[in-house]
Every structure is written in C-alpha cells, then in structure tokens.
Short mmCIF file of C-alpha atoms in Angstrom, two decimals:
data_model
loop_
_atom_site.label_atom_id
_atom_site.label_comp_id
_atom_site.label_asym_id
_atom_site.label_seq_id
_atom_site.Cartn_x
_atom_site.Cartn_y
_atom_site.Cartn_z
CA GLN A 1 3.06 -19.47 -14.70
CA SER A 2 1.71 -15.98 -15.33
CA ALA A 3 1.04 -15.09 -18.96
CA LEU A 4 3.42 -12.76 -20.75
CA THR A 5 2.06 -9.23 -21.19
CA GLN A 6 1.11 -8.00 -24.65
CA PRO A 7 -0.98 -5.00 -25.71
CA ALA A 8 -4.54 -6.04 -26.49
CA SER A 9 -4.53 -4.29 -29.84
CA VAL A 10 -2.39 -2.37 -32.28
CA SER A 11 -3.22 -0.85 -35.64
CA GLY A 12 -1.54 0.62 -38.67
CA SER A 13 -2.20 1.63 -42.24
CA PRO A 14 -1.00 -0.34 -45.26
CA GLY A 15 2.69 0.25 -45.87
CA GLN A 16 3.35 1.43 -42.33
CA SER A 17 5.35 -0.36 -39.63
CA ILE A 18 4.15 -1.53 -36.23
CA THR A 19 5.71 -3.11 -33.17
CA ILE A 20 4.17 -5.48 -30.64
CA SER A 21 5.78 -5.82 -27.23
CA CYS A 22 5.88 -8.88 -25.01
CA THR A 23 6.95 -8.46 -21.39
CA GLY A 24 7.89 -11.32 -19.14
CA THR A 25 10.20 -11.88 -16.21
CA SER A 26 13.76 -12.91 -15.44
CA SER A 27 12.51 -16.51 -15.33
CA ASP A 28 11.34 -16.61 -18.93
CA VAL A 29 11.90 -13.85 -21.52
CA GLY A 30 14.84 -12.41 -19.61
CA TYR A 31 16.52 -15.75 -18.97
CA TYR A 32 16.48 -17.56 -22.32
CA ASP A 33 16.67 -16.51 -25.96
CA PHE A 34 13.72 -18.84 -26.61
CA VAL A 35 11.07 -16.30 -27.53
CA SER A 36 8.73 -17.18 -30.38
CA TRP A 37 5.95 -15.33 -32.18
CA TYR A 38 2.85 -16.84 -33.77
CA GLN A 39 0.28 -15.43 -36.18
CA GLN A 40 -3.30 -16.68 -36.02
CA HIS A 41 -6.03 -15.79 -38.48
CA PRO A 42 -9.65 -16.30 -37.35
CA GLY A 43 -10.65 -19.95 -37.28
CA LYS A 44 -7.16 -21.13 -38.20
CA ALA A 45 -4.30 -22.78 -36.37
CA PRO A 46 -1.39 -20.60 -35.24
CA GLU A 47 1.61 -20.24 -37.54
CA LEU A 48 5.20 -19.76 -36.38
CA MET A 49 6.60 -16.41 -37.53
CA ILE A 50 9.73 -15.91 -35.37
CA TYR A 51 11.71 -18.28 -33.14
CA ASP A 52 14.71 -17.90 -30.85
CA VAL A 53 14.02 -14.13 -30.64
CA THR A 54 15.19 -13.19 -34.14
CA ASN A 55 15.00 -16.18 -36.50
CA ARG A 56 12.44 -16.51 -39.29
CA PRO A 57 11.32 -19.94 -40.52
CA SER A 58 11.69 -20.45 -44.24
CA GLY A 59 8.76 -18.98 -46.10
CA VAL A 60 8.08 -16.18 -43.61
CA SER A 61 8.45 -12.72 -45.10
CA ASN A 62 11.46 -10.63 -44.08
CA ARG A 63 8.95 -7.89 -43.22
CA PHE A 64 8.68 -9.70 -39.89
CA SER A 65 11.51 -9.29 -37.40
CA GLY A 66 12.08 -9.94 -33.72
CA SER A 67 14.23 -8.50 -30.96
CA LYS A 68 14.68 -8.60 -27.21
CA SER A 69 15.95 -6.34 -24.48
CA GLY A 70 15.96 -7.52 -20.89
CA ASN A 71 12.56 -8.98 -20.00
CA THR A 72 10.80 -7.53 -23.06
CA ALA A 73 10.69 -8.98 -26.56
CA SER A 74 9.26 -7.26 -29.61
CA LEU A 75 7.83 -8.21 -32.99
CA ALA A 76 8.11 -5.66 -35.75
CA ILE A 77 6.16 -5.78 -38.99
CA SER A 78 7.13 -3.42 -41.79
CA GLY A 79 5.24 -2.61 -44.97
CA LEU A 80 1.90 -3.62 -43.46
CA GLN A 81 -0.38 -5.59 -45.76
CA ALA A 82 -4.06 -6.44 -45.43
CA ASP A 83 -3.26 -10.11 -44.83
CA ASP A 84 -1.18 -9.20 -41.79
CA GLU A 85 -4.42 -8.49 -39.95
CA ALA A 86 -4.54 -11.29 -37.37
CA ASP A 87 -3.89 -12.13 -33.73
CA TYR A 88 -0.26 -12.37 -32.67
CA TYR A 89 1.05 -14.32 -29.70
CA CYS A 90 4.48 -14.38 -28.13
CA SER A 91 5.78 -17.31 -26.13
CA SER A 92 8.82 -18.10 -24.04
CA PHE A 93 10.48 -21.14 -22.56
CA THR A 94 10.79 -20.86 -18.78
CA THR A 95 13.20 -21.92 -16.07
CA SER A 96 10.61 -24.54 -15.05
CA SER A 97 10.96 -26.19 -18.48
CA THR A 98 7.45 -25.08 -19.34
CA VAL A 99 6.20 -22.67 -22.00
CA VAL A 100 4.23 -19.51 -21.38
CA PHE A 101 2.24 -17.54 -23.96
CA GLY A 102 1.29 -13.91 -24.04
CA GLY A 103 -2.35 -12.88 -23.93
CA GLY A 104 -2.34 -12.04 -27.63
CA THR A 105 -2.47 -8.84 -29.65
CA LYS A 106 -5.08 -8.10 -32.30
CA LEU A 107 -3.50 -6.31 -35.26
CA THR A 108 -5.86 -4.21 -37.33
CA VAL A 109 -4.76 -2.94 -40.75
CA LEU A 110 -6.72 0.25 -41.28
CA GLU B 1 4.86 -32.41 -45.83
CA VAL B 2 4.38 -32.39 -42.07
CA GLN B 3 0.82 -33.23 -41.07
CA LEU B 4 -0.71 -33.33 -37.62
CA VAL B 5 -4.33 -34.46 -37.33
CA GLU B 6 -6.13 -34.31 -34.00
CA SER B 7 -9.20 -36.36 -33.14
CA GLY B 8 -11.27 -37.45 -30.18
CA GLY B 9 -12.81 -34.17 -29.11
CA GLY B 10 -16.43 -33.91 -28.06
CA LEU B 11 -18.92 -33.06 -25.33
CA VAL B 12 -18.25 -34.40 -21.85
CA LYS B 13 -19.82 -33.74 -18.47
CA PRO B 14 -17.91 -32.07 -15.63
CA GLY B 15 -15.87 -34.64 -13.78
CA GLY B 16 -15.72 -36.86 -16.84
CA SER B 17 -12.80 -38.09 -18.93
CA LEU B 18 -11.75 -37.86 -22.55
CA ARG B 19 -8.71 -38.85 -24.59
CA VAL B 20 -7.67 -36.81 -27.59
CA SER B 21 -5.18 -38.07 -30.15
CA CYS B 22 -2.85 -36.61 -32.74
CA ALA B 23 -1.72 -38.60 -35.79
CA ALA B 24 1.57 -37.41 -37.24
CA SER B 25 3.01 -37.92 -40.70
CA GLY B 26 5.58 -36.44 -43.05
CA PHE B 27 8.48 -36.45 -40.57
CA THR B 28 10.37 -38.76 -38.22
CA PHE B 29 7.95 -38.55 -35.31
CA SER B 30 10.27 -40.37 -32.91
CA SER B 31 12.88 -37.61 -33.26
CA TYR B 32 10.79 -34.69 -32.06
CA SER B 33 9.30 -33.46 -28.82
CA MET B 34 5.57 -32.88 -29.02
CA ASN B 35 3.15 -30.56 -27.28
CA TRP B 36 -0.50 -29.86 -26.57
CA VAL B 37 -1.69 -26.25 -26.66
CA ARG B 38 -5.29 -25.20 -26.05
CA GLN B 39 -7.43 -22.19 -26.80
CA ALA B 40 -10.64 -21.48 -24.92
CA PRO B 41 -13.44 -19.83 -26.92
CA GLY B 42 -12.51 -16.21 -27.64
CA LYS B 43 -9.35 -16.48 -25.56
CA GLY B 44 -5.62 -16.77 -26.13
CA LEU B 45 -3.28 -19.71 -26.45
CA GLU B 46 -2.36 -21.75 -23.39
CA TRP B 47 0.44 -24.32 -23.37
CA VAL B 48 -0.80 -27.54 -21.74
CA SER B 49 1.92 -30.19 -21.84
CA SER B 50 5.07 -31.41 -23.57
CA ILE B 51 6.82 -34.75 -24.00
CA THR B 52 10.31 -35.42 -25.30
CA SER B 53 10.95 -37.74 -28.22
CA ALA B 54 11.37 -40.93 -26.20
CA GLY B 55 8.89 -39.89 -23.53
CA THR B 56 11.67 -39.48 -21.00
CA TYR B 57 10.71 -36.00 -19.88
CA ILE B 58 7.14 -34.76 -19.46
CA TYR B 59 5.95 -31.36 -18.31
CA TYR B 60 2.52 -29.91 -17.51
CA ALA B 61 0.95 -26.53 -16.94
CA ASP B 62 -0.13 -26.04 -13.34
CA SER B 63 -3.75 -25.77 -14.49
CA VAL B 64 -3.82 -29.42 -15.63
CA LYS B 65 -1.20 -31.09 -13.44
CA GLY B 66 -2.57 -34.19 -11.73
CA ARG B 67 -5.58 -34.38 -14.08
CA PHE B 68 -4.09 -34.67 -17.58
CA THR B 69 -1.57 -37.22 -18.86
CA ILE B 70 0.41 -36.83 -22.07
CA SER B 71 1.80 -39.89 -23.82
CA ARG B 72 3.05 -41.02 -27.21
CA ASP B 73 3.39 -44.18 -29.26
CA ASN B 74 6.32 -43.76 -31.63
CA ALA B 75 5.48 -47.01 -33.41
CA LYS B 76 2.09 -45.55 -34.32
CA ASN B 77 3.33 -41.97 -34.89
CA SER B 78 0.73 -40.80 -32.41
CA LEU B 79 0.45 -38.38 -29.51
CA TYR B 80 -2.23 -38.56 -26.84
CA LEU B 81 -3.71 -36.47 -24.07
CA GLN B 82 -5.77 -38.26 -21.43
CA MET B 83 -7.96 -35.73 -19.65
CA ASN B 84 -9.60 -36.69 -16.35
CA SER B 85 -11.66 -34.75 -13.81
CA LEU B 86 -12.64 -32.33 -16.54
CA ARG B 87 -13.92 -28.88 -15.62
CA ALA B 88 -15.87 -26.24 -17.51
CA GLU B 89 -12.67 -24.20 -17.81
CA ASP B 90 -11.05 -27.01 -19.81
CA THR B 91 -13.44 -26.22 -22.68
CA ALA B 92 -11.19 -25.33 -25.60
CA VAL B 93 -9.80 -26.28 -28.96
CA TYR B 94 -6.84 -28.57 -28.32
CA TYR B 95 -3.94 -28.29 -30.75
CA CYS B 96 -1.13 -30.76 -31.24
CA ALA B 97 2.15 -28.94 -32.03
CA ARG B 98 5.59 -30.19 -33.00
CA GLY B 99 8.45 -29.10 -30.77
CA GLY B 100 12.19 -29.37 -31.04
CA TYR B 101 14.40 -31.97 -32.69
CA CYS B 102 15.82 -34.42 -30.16
CA SER B 103 19.16 -36.19 -30.45
CA GLY B 104 21.51 -37.79 -27.99
CA GLY B 105 19.15 -37.21 -25.10
CA ARG B 106 18.77 -33.49 -25.75
CA CYS B 107 16.08 -31.54 -27.57
CA TYR B 108 16.86 -28.44 -29.57
CA GLY B 109 14.31 -25.73 -30.10
CA GLU B 110 11.60 -24.46 -27.80
CA HIS B 111 9.16 -23.33 -30.44
CA PHE B 112 6.25 -24.98 -32.23
CA ASP B 113 6.88 -25.12 -35.95
CA ASN B 114 3.90 -27.20 -37.08
CA TRP B 115 0.37 -27.33 -35.71
CA GLY B 116 -2.68 -29.48 -36.30
CA GLN B 117 -6.10 -28.04 -37.08
CA GLY B 118 -7.31 -28.70 -33.52
CA THR B 119 -10.06 -30.75 -31.90
CA ARG B 120 -12.82 -29.14 -29.85
CA VAL B 121 -13.48 -30.28 -26.29
CA THR B 122 -16.60 -29.00 -24.53
CA VAL B 123 -17.15 -29.66 -20.84
CA SER B 124 -20.76 -29.00 -19.93
CA SER B 125 -23.65 -30.64 -18.16
#
C-alpha cells in the first residue's frame, strides 16, 4: 500500500491556472476510475472536491476539474483565488479493496 | 444536514488501548459504508479502515491490521474503532468519513463525501 505520488508544492498567482498530478500504479489509479481529490485548509477536516476522476459534488466550483491518463490523475484549478490556498490530496480505490492517499500538495496563491 | 461527530480520543501509553466513536445524523446511516482516516501531526491523510453498510465486509490498512477493529451499530447510528497495542506512530487525528451508498449487497462510490471534525489520539509514555 504505497502512497500515491504528488508534488510537495505548487504555486500560482490569482487568476492563473495550476495542475496537480497524482501518480499511482496499475493496481490503483490505472485500474479503476475511482480517483478522488480533497481540499484541506489548516486545522480543518478535508473536503471532497472531485470524485470518480472527473465529477464535482454539488457546491464545488467549476473552476476545479479532474482528469486521468494511465496511472496518473490530475487536478486542475483555473482562475486561482486566495481561498484556494490549501493542501490537496488525491486518493484511489485499489485492487485490494483498500484506499490509498497521495502525500499531499501544498498550494500557495502568490 | 449530514453530521459526523467523533469522540473518545485522548492520551494513552504505548501498548495501551482506546476506542473512538463517531455519531452520525442527517442521513440513513444503515445505507452507507463508513471509514476511518487518520492524519499524524504535520503529515498527510492515511486511510485506516472501512466497513460496509451491514458490516459484511471490512478492510484495514496493513499498518493497523491485527491491532485495530472497526465496527458499527446501525441502531445507534454509530461507528467505532477499537485500537489495541497502540504505538507512537498511531498518534494522529482520527476522522470518521462517509463512504458509498449501499444497496442490494453492493456499495457504490469509493470516495468520502462527508467528514467529521476529528478526534485526537496521542500515544506517549
């Protein structure tokens, strides 16, 4: 159950777009379309932003979008806003019927 | 409104035991799989365990297998995590998270759409 690989940090200016990658294996990201993304502000519980690779829960801005190619999933955020500054985690269901998270990416809005 | 409220965290010595609980409201608890996810201080999220709606299927992370036991009481709308043989590396905030909707023996959705505020567990002598 090795963690999915995410960049430790990304940054962008307000209004810009960024992308966060999430690399797994053929036993998790590459096998199922069950990749999710979570946003976590300091001291708060995580919040679901994307599920099943591309789906947004109701109430989540359409500035957030997800995609996947092979063993790598991506989260894109367009029109960066100050409140987007947070930690982001990807997760995937695995062939062992477990869930694995990425190590997390700190997004800084410059 | 979905609410998940964890309780039972605290300070425990290495080798000790602790049971944390999660009280659910605002949805049909018996129709959803439930999960525990933890976060060590300054670290990322780690999935710990899941249980299907009727408790038929249970899964654990390798790091806790044989030491932790997940359970639920659908009559009380409650989820539990019994933690035994605790180690310093189990120190974390433990979150209860709602999983997929279950029907006809199958669960749909492998994401966590609602989370509690967490309960802190510290393992230290």
